[in-house]
Amino acid sequence: MPNEPFGHFARRKAGAYFALTKPRVIELLLVTTLPTMIFAERGFPSVALIVATLVGGAMAAGASGAFNCYIDREADKLMRRTQGRPLVTGDVTPREALIFAWALAIVSIAILWAGANLLTAVLGVAAILLYVVFYTLILKRRTSQNIVWGGIAGCMPVPIAWAAVTNTLEWPVLILFLIIFLWTPPHYWPLSMKYSEDYVAARIPMLGAIAGARTVSVQVVLYAWATVACSLLLAPLGYAGIVYTVIAAVAGAWFILESHVLYREAQRHHEPADMNKKAMKVFHISITYLTLVFVALAIDPFVGQPLFG
């Protein structure tokens, strides 16, 4: 902008780079990282390890988001939900975004390696590749199941956190990984129902955009049940105690109930605006559900013993 004060320019530029990282996604990833570290340690890991894992993991996720913004910059111009992104507004040039993404990626892996261990760093590289290559470049425009398999990238904070503490991967990691994997579709498909016109305009075959509300709601219910069932496996397998089990069961019942409400309403003939409200309610509840489950995971080691240990 001509004659823009330097202070204002610097703040605008910094805000634009921050937006490239998709901070809301990072917040959700961090919600799963720290509790997993505490559960793996059965107590609090060292502060230095926590900081290195959270910072390195956040930067890896931010790098993935920045790469995604760079790759999807033309599609983002066509979607109302993404028209405020920095590469669309011109606050950041494509070249600047790409350099920023690479820098974040390299620094994030260095932090995970130096602050934790090599396995954690390797998993960080895998997380970036899964999101940028497997999801964004390969799956996103080729299949309506894109978010199912692409959601694997969103599961990676769990093995990263576990490996940071133990320098290995164990069976609880698989269960926690599957919780997030199964949770992703009933979390994201309701959102894509609301923004279906955007995805159609950008030619992205998100299931919530190309299938009717009845079809999508059935899938949401099935995945919600699968998510909750998987979350409860930690108890009979001897890993979780009473706090985790009770909170996971109660929060899970709420998640399933609201998914069934969406299904019931979808079977009736509602105006799109009404269905969008129901869908977004499930979207927001899914976030609360996952947060409660992982908060319970963090509390559980400090209260009693595993139920079947």
mmCIF file with all atom_site columns, C-alpha atoms in Angstrom, residues 48-227:
data_model
loop_
_atom_site.group_PDB
_atom_site.id
_atom_site.type_symbol
_atom_site.label_atom_id
_atom_site.label_alt_id
_atom_site.label_comp_id
_atom_site.label_asym_id
_atom_site.label_entity_id
_atom_site.label_seq_id
_atom_site.pdbx_PDB_ins_code
_atom_site.Cartn_x
_atom_site.Cartn_y
_atom_site.Cartn_z
_atom_site.occupancy
_atom_site.B_iso_or_equiv
_atom_site.pdbx_formal_charge
_atom_site.auth_seq_id
_atom_site.auth_comp_id
_atom_site.auth_asym_id
_atom_site.auth_atom_id
_atom_site.pdbx_PDB_model_num
ATOM 1   C CA . ALA A 1 48  ? 12.019  -28.410 28.030 1.00 0.00 ? 48  ALA A CA 1
ATOM 2   C CA . LEU A 1 49  ? 10.605  -31.473 26.289 1.00 0.00 ? 49  LEU A CA 1
ATOM 3   C CA . ILE A 1 50  ? 7.060   -30.125 26.428 1.00 0.00 ? 50  ILE A CA 1
ATOM 4   C CA . VAL A 1 51  ? 8.127   -26.777 24.970 1.00 0.00 ? 51  VAL A CA 1
ATOM 5   C CA . ALA A 1 52  ? 10.211  -28.356 22.196 1.00 0.00 ? 52  ALA A CA 1
ATOM 6   C CA . THR A 1 53  ? 7.424   -30.745 21.201 1.00 0.00 ? 53  THR A CA 1
ATOM 7   C CA . LEU A 1 54  ? 4.672   -28.134 21.281 1.00 0.00 ? 54  LEU A CA 1
ATOM 8   C CA . VAL A 1 55  ? 6.710   -25.496 19.455 1.00 0.00 ? 55  VAL A CA 1
ATOM 9   C CA . GLY A 1 56  ? 8.126   -27.931 16.918 1.00 0.00 ? 56  GLY A CA 1
ATOM 10  C CA . GLY A 1 57  ? 4.736   -29.550 16.370 1.00 0.00 ? 57  GLY A CA 1
ATOM 11  C CA . ALA A 1 58  ? 2.995   -26.191 16.004 1.00 0.00 ? 58  ALA A CA 1
ATOM 12  C CA . MET A 1 59  ? 5.581   -25.032 13.487 1.00 0.00 ? 59  MET A CA 1
ATOM 13  C CA . ALA A 1 60  ? 5.256   -28.275 11.498 1.00 0.00 ? 60  ALA A CA 1
ATOM 14  C CA . ALA A 1 61  ? 1.495   -27.817 11.405 1.00 0.00 ? 61  ALA A CA 1
ATOM 15  C CA . GLY A 1 62  ? 1.958   -24.167 10.458 1.00 0.00 ? 62  GLY A CA 1
ATOM 16  C CA . ALA A 1 63  ? 4.301   -25.133 7.640  1.00 0.00 ? 63  ALA A CA 1
ATOM 17  C CA . SER A 1 64  ? 1.696   -27.609 6.372  1.00 0.00 ? 64  SER A CA 1
ATOM 18  C CA . GLY A 1 65  ? -0.941  -24.896 6.476  1.00 0.00 ? 65  GLY A CA 1
ATOM 19  C CA . ALA A 1 66  ? 1.285   -22.468 4.604  1.00 0.00 ? 66  ALA A CA 1
ATOM 20  C CA . PHE A 1 67  ? 2.067   -25.031 1.898  1.00 0.00 ? 67  PHE A CA 1
ATOM 21  C CA . ASN A 1 68  ? -1.657  -25.728 1.638  1.00 0.00 ? 68  ASN A CA 1
ATOM 22  C CA . CYS A 1 69  ? -2.451  -22.028 1.212  1.00 0.00 ? 69  CYS A CA 1
ATOM 23  C CA . TYR A 1 70  ? 0.191   -21.784 -1.509 1.00 0.00 ? 70  TYR A CA 1
ATOM 24  C CA . ILE A 1 71  ? -1.103  -24.818 -3.409 1.00 0.00 ? 71  ILE A CA 1
ATOM 25  C CA . ASP A 1 72  ? -4.782  -23.896 -3.040 1.00 0.00 ? 72  ASP A CA 1
ATOM 26  C CA . ARG A 1 73  ? -4.441  -20.168 -3.667 1.00 0.00 ? 73  ARG A CA 1
ATOM 27  C CA . GLU A 1 74  ? -6.486  -20.242 -6.896 1.00 0.00 ? 74  GLU A CA 1
ATOM 28  C CA . ALA A 1 75  ? -9.233  -22.372 -5.370 1.00 0.00 ? 75  ALA A CA 1
ATOM 29  C CA . ASP A 1 76  ? -9.310  -20.103 -2.319 1.00 0.00 ? 76  ASP A CA 1
ATOM 30  C CA . LYS A 1 77  ? -10.282 -17.191 -4.562 1.00 0.00 ? 77  LYS A CA 1
ATOM 31  C CA . LEU A 1 78  ? -13.471 -19.054 -5.486 1.00 0.00 ? 78  LEU A CA 1
ATOM 32  C CA . MET A 1 79  ? -14.601 -19.836 -1.947 1.00 0.00 ? 79  MET A CA 1
ATOM 33  C CA . ARG A 1 80  ? -16.232 -17.277 0.337  1.00 0.00 ? 80  ARG A CA 1
ATOM 34  C CA . ARG A 1 81  ? -14.806 -19.038 3.392  1.00 0.00 ? 81  ARG A CA 1
ATOM 35  C CA . THR A 1 82  ? -11.224 -18.569 2.184  1.00 0.00 ? 82  THR A CA 1
ATOM 36  C CA . GLN A 1 83  ? -11.332 -15.257 0.328  1.00 0.00 ? 83  GLN A CA 1
ATOM 37  C CA . GLY A 1 84  ? -9.710  -13.495 3.262  1.00 0.00 ? 84  GLY A CA 1
ATOM 38  C CA . ARG A 1 85  ? -6.571  -15.627 3.190  1.00 0.00 ? 85  ARG A CA 1
ATOM 39  C CA . PRO A 1 86  ? -3.305  -13.692 2.678  1.00 0.00 ? 86  PRO A CA 1
ATOM 40  C CA . LEU A 1 87  ? -2.520  -15.104 -0.768 1.00 0.00 ? 87  LEU A CA 1
ATOM 41  C CA . VAL A 1 88  ? -5.984  -14.132 -1.985 1.00 0.00 ? 88  VAL A CA 1
ATOM 42  C CA . THR A 1 89  ? -5.869  -10.605 -0.557 1.00 0.00 ? 89  THR A CA 1
ATOM 43  C CA . GLY A 1 90  ? -2.302  -10.083 -1.786 1.00 0.00 ? 90  GLY A CA 1
ATOM 44  C CA . ASP A 1 91  ? -0.878  -9.391  1.678  1.00 0.00 ? 91  ASP A CA 1
ATOM 45  C CA . VAL A 1 92  ? 1.659   -12.150 0.958  1.00 0.00 ? 92  VAL A CA 1
ATOM 46  C CA . THR A 1 93  ? 3.021   -13.087 -2.454 1.00 0.00 ? 93  THR A CA 1
ATOM 47  C CA . PRO A 1 94  ? 3.195   -16.745 -3.550 1.00 0.00 ? 94  PRO A CA 1
ATOM 48  C CA . ARG A 1 95  ? 6.994   -16.609 -3.425 1.00 0.00 ? 95  ARG A CA 1
ATOM 49  C CA . GLU A 1 96  ? 6.966   -15.217 0.113  1.00 0.00 ? 96  GLU A CA 1
ATOM 50  C CA . ALA A 1 97  ? 4.478   -17.877 1.229  1.00 0.00 ? 97  ALA A CA 1
ATOM 51  C CA . LEU A 1 98  ? 6.553   -20.693 -0.241 1.00 0.00 ? 98  LEU A CA 1
ATOM 52  C CA . ILE A 1 99  ? 9.782   -19.471 1.365  1.00 0.00 ? 99  ILE A CA 1
ATOM 53  C CA . PHE A 1 100 ? 7.966   -19.050 4.676  1.00 0.00 ? 100 PHE A CA 1
ATOM 54  C CA . ALA A 1 101 ? 6.530   -22.585 4.475  1.00 0.00 ? 101 ALA A CA 1
ATOM 55  C CA . TRP A 1 102 ? 9.915   -24.156 3.752  1.00 0.00 ? 102 TRP A CA 1
ATOM 56  C CA . ALA A 1 103 ? 11.589  -22.178 6.535  1.00 0.00 ? 103 ALA A CA 1
ATOM 57  C CA . LEU A 1 104 ? 8.948   -23.205 9.059  1.00 0.00 ? 104 LEU A CA 1
ATOM 58  C CA . ALA A 1 105 ? 9.203   -26.844 8.008  1.00 0.00 ? 105 ALA A CA 1
ATOM 59  C CA . ILE A 1 106 ? 12.985  -26.977 8.322  1.00 0.00 ? 106 ILE A CA 1
ATOM 60  C CA . VAL A 1 107 ? 13.068  -25.195 11.681 1.00 0.00 ? 107 VAL A CA 1
ATOM 61  C CA . SER A 1 108 ? 10.236  -27.352 13.057 1.00 0.00 ? 108 SER A CA 1
ATOM 62  C CA . ILE A 1 109 ? 12.048  -30.583 12.256 1.00 0.00 ? 109 ILE A CA 1
ATOM 63  C CA . ALA A 1 110 ? 15.280  -29.239 13.728 1.00 0.00 ? 110 ALA A CA 1
ATOM 64  C CA . ILE A 1 111 ? 13.475  -28.355 16.963 1.00 0.00 ? 111 ILE A CA 1
ATOM 65  C CA . LEU A 1 112 ? 11.797  -31.772 17.201 1.00 0.00 ? 112 LEU A CA 1
ATOM 66  C CA . TRP A 1 113 ? 15.115  -33.521 16.612 1.00 0.00 ? 113 TRP A CA 1
ATOM 67  C CA . ALA A 1 114 ? 17.192  -31.405 18.981 1.00 0.00 ? 114 ALA A CA 1
ATOM 68  C CA . GLY A 1 115 ? 14.518  -31.047 21.647 1.00 0.00 ? 115 GLY A CA 1
ATOM 69  C CA . ALA A 1 116 ? 13.155  -34.590 21.556 1.00 0.00 ? 116 ALA A CA 1
ATOM 70  C CA . ASN A 1 117 ? 14.683  -37.313 19.369 1.00 0.00 ? 117 ASN A CA 1
ATOM 71  C CA . LEU A 1 118 ? 15.154  -38.506 15.808 1.00 0.00 ? 118 LEU A CA 1
ATOM 72  C CA . LEU A 1 119 ? 11.943  -40.580 15.750 1.00 0.00 ? 119 LEU A CA 1
ATOM 73  C CA . THR A 1 120 ? 9.904   -37.508 16.669 1.00 0.00 ? 120 THR A CA 1
ATOM 74  C CA . ALA A 1 121 ? 11.570  -35.517 13.880 1.00 0.00 ? 121 ALA A CA 1
ATOM 75  C CA . VAL A 1 122 ? 10.899  -38.273 11.330 1.00 0.00 ? 122 VAL A CA 1
ATOM 76  C CA . LEU A 1 123 ? 7.242   -38.337 12.363 1.00 0.00 ? 123 LEU A CA 1
ATOM 77  C CA . GLY A 1 124 ? 7.164   -34.552 11.949 1.00 0.00 ? 124 GLY A CA 1
ATOM 78  C CA . VAL A 1 125 ? 8.402   -34.901 8.372  1.00 0.00 ? 125 VAL A CA 1
ATOM 79  C CA . ALA A 1 126 ? 5.760   -37.580 7.779  1.00 0.00 ? 126 ALA A CA 1
ATOM 80  C CA . ALA A 1 127 ? 3.032   -35.291 9.115  1.00 0.00 ? 127 ALA A CA 1
ATOM 81  C CA . ILE A 1 128 ? 3.987   -32.497 6.709  1.00 0.00 ? 128 ILE A CA 1
ATOM 82  C CA . LEU A 1 129 ? 4.201   -34.848 3.727  1.00 0.00 ? 129 LEU A CA 1
ATOM 83  C CA . LEU A 1 130 ? 0.865   -36.479 4.551  1.00 0.00 ? 130 LEU A CA 1
ATOM 84  C CA . TYR A 1 131 ? -0.941  -33.146 4.646  1.00 0.00 ? 131 TYR A CA 1
ATOM 85  C CA . VAL A 1 132 ? 0.794   -31.407 1.773  1.00 0.00 ? 132 VAL A CA 1
ATOM 86  C CA . VAL A 1 133 ? 1.351   -34.270 -0.675 1.00 0.00 ? 133 VAL A CA 1
ATOM 87  C CA . PHE A 1 134 ? -1.049  -37.076 0.258  1.00 0.00 ? 134 PHE A CA 1
ATOM 88  C CA . TYR A 1 135 ? -4.046  -34.871 1.094  1.00 0.00 ? 135 TYR A CA 1
ATOM 89  C CA . THR A 1 136 ? -3.650  -31.528 -0.682 1.00 0.00 ? 136 THR A CA 1
ATOM 90  C CA . LEU A 1 137 ? -1.969  -32.637 -3.911 1.00 0.00 ? 137 LEU A CA 1
ATOM 91  C CA . ILE A 1 138 ? -3.294  -36.181 -4.366 1.00 0.00 ? 138 ILE A CA 1
ATOM 92  C CA . LEU A 1 139 ? -6.599  -36.776 -2.604 1.00 0.00 ? 139 LEU A CA 1
ATOM 93  C CA . LYS A 1 140 ? -8.365  -33.464 -2.190 1.00 0.00 ? 140 LYS A CA 1
ATOM 94  C CA . ARG A 1 141 ? -9.636  -33.121 -5.758 1.00 0.00 ? 141 ARG A CA 1
ATOM 95  C CA . ARG A 1 142 ? -9.870  -36.798 -6.651 1.00 0.00 ? 142 ARG A CA 1
ATOM 96  C CA . THR A 1 143 ? -12.270 -38.406 -4.184 1.00 0.00 ? 143 THR A CA 1
ATOM 97  C CA . SER A 1 144 ? -15.191 -37.553 -1.914 1.00 0.00 ? 144 SER A CA 1
ATOM 98  C CA . GLN A 1 145 ? -13.378 -39.588 0.766  1.00 0.00 ? 145 GLN A CA 1
ATOM 99  C CA . ASN A 1 146 ? -10.512 -37.082 0.722  1.00 0.00 ? 146 ASN A CA 1
ATOM 100 C CA . ILE A 1 147 ? -10.956 -35.968 4.305  1.00 0.00 ? 147 ILE A CA 1
ATOM 101 C CA . VAL A 1 148 ? -11.120 -39.570 5.562  1.00 0.00 ? 148 VAL A CA 1
ATOM 102 C CA . TRP A 1 149 ? -7.672  -40.603 4.370  1.00 0.00 ? 149 TRP A CA 1
ATOM 103 C CA . GLY A 1 150 ? -6.279  -37.100 4.319  1.00 0.00 ? 150 GLY A CA 1
ATOM 104 C CA . GLY A 1 151 ? -7.257  -36.873 7.965  1.00 0.00 ? 151 GLY A CA 1
ATOM 105 C CA . ILE A 1 152 ? -4.330  -39.156 8.775  1.00 0.00 ? 152 ILE A CA 1
ATOM 106 C CA . ALA A 1 153 ? -2.190  -36.019 8.828  1.00 0.00 ? 153 ALA A CA 1
ATOM 107 C CA . GLY A 1 154 ? -4.344  -34.620 11.616 1.00 0.00 ? 154 GLY A CA 1
ATOM 108 C CA . CYS A 1 155 ? -3.683  -37.743 13.675 1.00 0.00 ? 155 CYS A CA 1
ATOM 109 C CA . MET A 1 156 ? 0.088   -37.295 13.633 1.00 0.00 ? 156 MET A CA 1
ATOM 110 C CA . PRO A 1 157 ? 0.391   -35.124 16.785 1.00 0.00 ? 157 PRO A CA 1
ATOM 111 C CA . VAL A 1 158 ? -0.395  -38.260 18.804 1.00 0.00 ? 158 VAL A CA 1
ATOM 112 C CA . PRO A 1 159 ? 2.560   -40.399 17.635 1.00 0.00 ? 159 PRO A CA 1
ATOM 113 C CA . ILE A 1 160 ? 4.778   -37.302 17.642 1.00 0.00 ? 160 ILE A CA 1
ATOM 114 C CA . ALA A 1 161 ? 3.879   -36.597 21.272 1.00 0.00 ? 161 ALA A CA 1
ATOM 115 C CA . TRP A 1 162 ? 4.264   -40.223 22.338 1.00 0.00 ? 162 TRP A CA 1
ATOM 116 C CA . ALA A 1 163 ? 7.603   -40.618 20.574 1.00 0.00 ? 163 ALA A CA 1
ATOM 117 C CA . ALA A 1 164 ? 8.889   -37.405 22.139 1.00 0.00 ? 164 ALA A CA 1
ATOM 118 C CA . VAL A 1 165 ? 8.361   -38.888 25.600 1.00 0.00 ? 165 VAL A CA 1
ATOM 119 C CA . THR A 1 166 ? 9.197   -42.562 25.052 1.00 0.00 ? 166 THR A CA 1
ATOM 120 C CA . ASN A 1 167 ? 11.323  -42.585 21.880 1.00 0.00 ? 167 ASN A CA 1
ATOM 121 C CA . THR A 1 168 ? 9.119   -45.448 20.695 1.00 0.00 ? 168 THR A CA 1
ATOM 122 C CA . LEU A 1 169 ? 5.544   -46.186 19.574 1.00 0.00 ? 169 LEU A CA 1
ATOM 123 C CA . GLU A 1 170 ? 3.253   -48.415 21.622 1.00 0.00 ? 170 GLU A CA 1
ATOM 124 C CA . TRP A 1 171 ? -0.296  -49.792 21.400 1.00 0.00 ? 171 TRP A CA 1
ATOM 125 C CA . PRO A 1 172 ? -2.065  -46.829 23.075 1.00 0.00 ? 172 PRO A CA 1
ATOM 126 C CA . VAL A 1 173 ? -0.759  -44.679 20.225 1.00 0.00 ? 173 VAL A CA 1
ATOM 127 C CA . LEU A 1 174 ? -2.794  -46.712 17.738 1.00 0.00 ? 174 LEU A CA 1
ATOM 128 C CA . ILE A 1 175 ? -5.992  -46.250 19.740 1.00 0.00 ? 175 ILE A CA 1
ATOM 129 C CA . LEU A 1 176 ? -5.465  -42.502 20.154 1.00 0.00 ? 176 LEU A CA 1
ATOM 130 C CA . PHE A 1 177 ? -4.538  -42.249 16.471 1.00 0.00 ? 177 PHE A CA 1
ATOM 131 C CA . LEU A 1 178 ? -7.752  -44.045 15.476 1.00 0.00 ? 178 LEU A CA 1
ATOM 132 C CA . ILE A 1 179 ? -9.869  -41.816 17.718 1.00 0.00 ? 179 ILE A CA 1
ATOM 133 C CA . ILE A 1 180 ? -8.788  -38.752 15.738 1.00 0.00 ? 180 ILE A CA 1
ATOM 134 C CA . PHE A 1 181 ? -8.917  -40.629 12.423 1.00 0.00 ? 181 PHE A CA 1
ATOM 135 C CA . LEU A 1 182 ? -12.531 -41.718 12.997 1.00 0.00 ? 182 LEU A CA 1
ATOM 136 C CA . TRP A 1 183 ? -13.482 -38.339 14.486 1.00 0.00 ? 183 TRP A CA 1
ATOM 137 C CA . THR A 1 184 ? -12.320 -36.289 11.496 1.00 0.00 ? 184 THR A CA 1
ATOM 138 C CA . PRO A 1 185 ? -15.193 -37.123 9.064  1.00 0.00 ? 185 PRO A CA 1
ATOM 139 C CA . PRO A 1 186 ? -18.059 -36.369 11.495 1.00 0.00 ? 186 PRO A CA 1
ATOM 140 C CA . HIS A 1 187 ? -16.189 -33.221 12.457 1.00 0.00 ? 187 HIS A CA 1
ATOM 141 C CA . TYR A 1 188 ? -15.466 -31.916 8.971  1.00 0.00 ? 188 TYR A CA 1
ATOM 142 C CA . TRP A 1 189 ? -18.379 -33.159 6.852  1.00 0.00 ? 189 TRP A CA 1
ATOM 143 C CA . PRO A 1 190 ? -20.968 -31.041 8.723  1.00 0.00 ? 190 PRO A CA 1
ATOM 144 C CA . LEU A 1 191 ? -18.790 -27.992 8.022  1.00 0.00 ? 191 LEU A CA 1
ATOM 145 C CA . SER A 1 192 ? -18.637 -28.891 4.337  1.00 0.00 ? 192 SER A CA 1
ATOM 146 C CA . MET A 1 193 ? -22.444 -29.120 4.310  1.00 0.00 ? 193 MET A CA 1
ATOM 147 C CA . LYS A 1 194 ? -22.657 -25.444 5.213  1.00 0.00 ? 194 LYS A CA 1
ATOM 148 C CA . TYR A 1 195 ? -20.042 -24.409 2.656  1.00 0.00 ? 195 TYR A CA 1
ATOM 149 C CA . SER A 1 196 ? -21.159 -26.811 -0.063 1.00 0.00 ? 196 SER A CA 1
ATOM 150 C CA . GLU A 1 197 ? -21.480 -24.046 -2.675 1.00 0.00 ? 197 GLU A CA 1
ATOM 151 C CA . ASP A 1 198 ? -17.885 -23.038 -2.050 1.00 0.00 ? 198 ASP A CA 1
ATOM 152 C CA . TYR A 1 199 ? -16.573 -26.550 -2.617 1.00 0.00 ? 199 TYR A CA 1
ATOM 153 C CA . VAL A 1 200 ? -18.679 -26.988 -5.744 1.00 0.00 ? 200 VAL A CA 1
ATOM 154 C CA . ALA A 1 201 ? -17.369 -23.683 -7.120 1.00 0.00 ? 201 ALA A CA 1
ATOM 155 C CA . ALA A 1 202 ? -13.779 -24.756 -6.426 1.00 0.00 ? 202 ALA A CA 1
ATOM 156 C CA . ARG A 1 203 ? -14.432 -28.246 -7.845 1.00 0.00 ? 203 ARG A CA 1
ATOM 157 C CA . ILE A 1 204 ? -13.415 -29.958 -4.625 1.00 0.00 ? 204 ILE A CA 1
ATOM 158 C CA . PRO A 1 205 ? -15.539 -33.114 -4.175 1.00 0.00 ? 205 PRO A CA 1
ATOM 159 C CA . MET A 1 206 ? -16.068 -32.906 -0.417 1.00 0.00 ? 206 MET A CA 1
ATOM 160 C CA . LEU A 1 207 ? -18.775 -35.389 0.560  1.00 0.00 ? 207 LEU A CA 1
ATOM 161 C CA . GLY A 1 208 ? -20.779 -32.765 2.435  1.00 0.00 ? 208 GLY A CA 1
ATOM 162 C CA . ALA A 1 209 ? -20.890 -30.694 -0.743 1.00 0.00 ? 209 ALA A CA 1
ATOM 163 C CA . ILE A 1 210 ? -21.716 -33.295 -3.370 1.00 0.00 ? 210 ILE A CA 1
ATOM 164 C CA . ALA A 1 211 ? -24.003 -35.619 -1.405 1.00 0.00 ? 211 ALA A CA 1
ATOM 165 C CA . GLY A 1 212 ? -27.359 -34.797 0.121  1.00 0.00 ? 212 GLY A CA 1
ATOM 166 C CA . ALA A 1 213 ? -27.900 -34.081 3.815  1.00 0.00 ? 213 ALA A CA 1
ATOM 167 C CA . ARG A 1 214 ? -29.486 -37.511 4.292  1.00 0.00 ? 214 ARG A CA 1
ATOM 168 C CA . THR A 1 215 ? -26.431 -39.343 2.971  1.00 0.00 ? 215 THR A CA 1
ATOM 169 C CA . VAL A 1 216 ? -23.978 -37.195 4.888  1.00 0.00 ? 216 VAL A CA 1
ATOM 170 C CA . SER A 1 217 ? -25.907 -37.474 8.164  1.00 0.00 ? 217 SER A CA 1
ATOM 171 C CA . VAL A 1 218 ? -25.835 -41.279 7.967  1.00 0.00 ? 218 VAL A CA 1
ATOM 172 C CA . GLN A 1 219 ? -22.062 -41.187 7.617  1.00 0.00 ? 219 GLN A CA 1
ATOM 173 C CA . VAL A 1 220 ? -21.763 -38.724 10.493 1.00 0.00 ? 220 VAL A CA 1
ATOM 174 C CA . VAL A 1 221 ? -23.738 -41.041 12.780 1.00 0.00 ? 221 VAL A CA 1
ATOM 175 C CA . LEU A 1 222 ? -21.709 -44.121 11.826 1.00 0.00 ? 222 LEU A CA 1
ATOM 176 C CA . TYR A 1 223 ? -18.371 -42.392 12.306 1.00 0.00 ? 223 TYR A CA 1
ATOM 177 C CA . ALA A 1 224 ? -19.497 -40.842 15.604 1.00 0.00 ? 224 ALA A CA 1
ATOM 178 C CA . TRP A 1 225 ? -20.376 -44.283 16.969 1.00 0.00 ? 225 TRP A CA 1
ATOM 179 C CA . ALA A 1 226 ? -17.057 -45.692 15.735 1.00 0.00 ? 226 ALA A CA 1
ATOM 180 C CA . THR A 1 227 ? -15.135 -42.813 17.318 1.00 0.00 ? 227 THR A CA 1
#
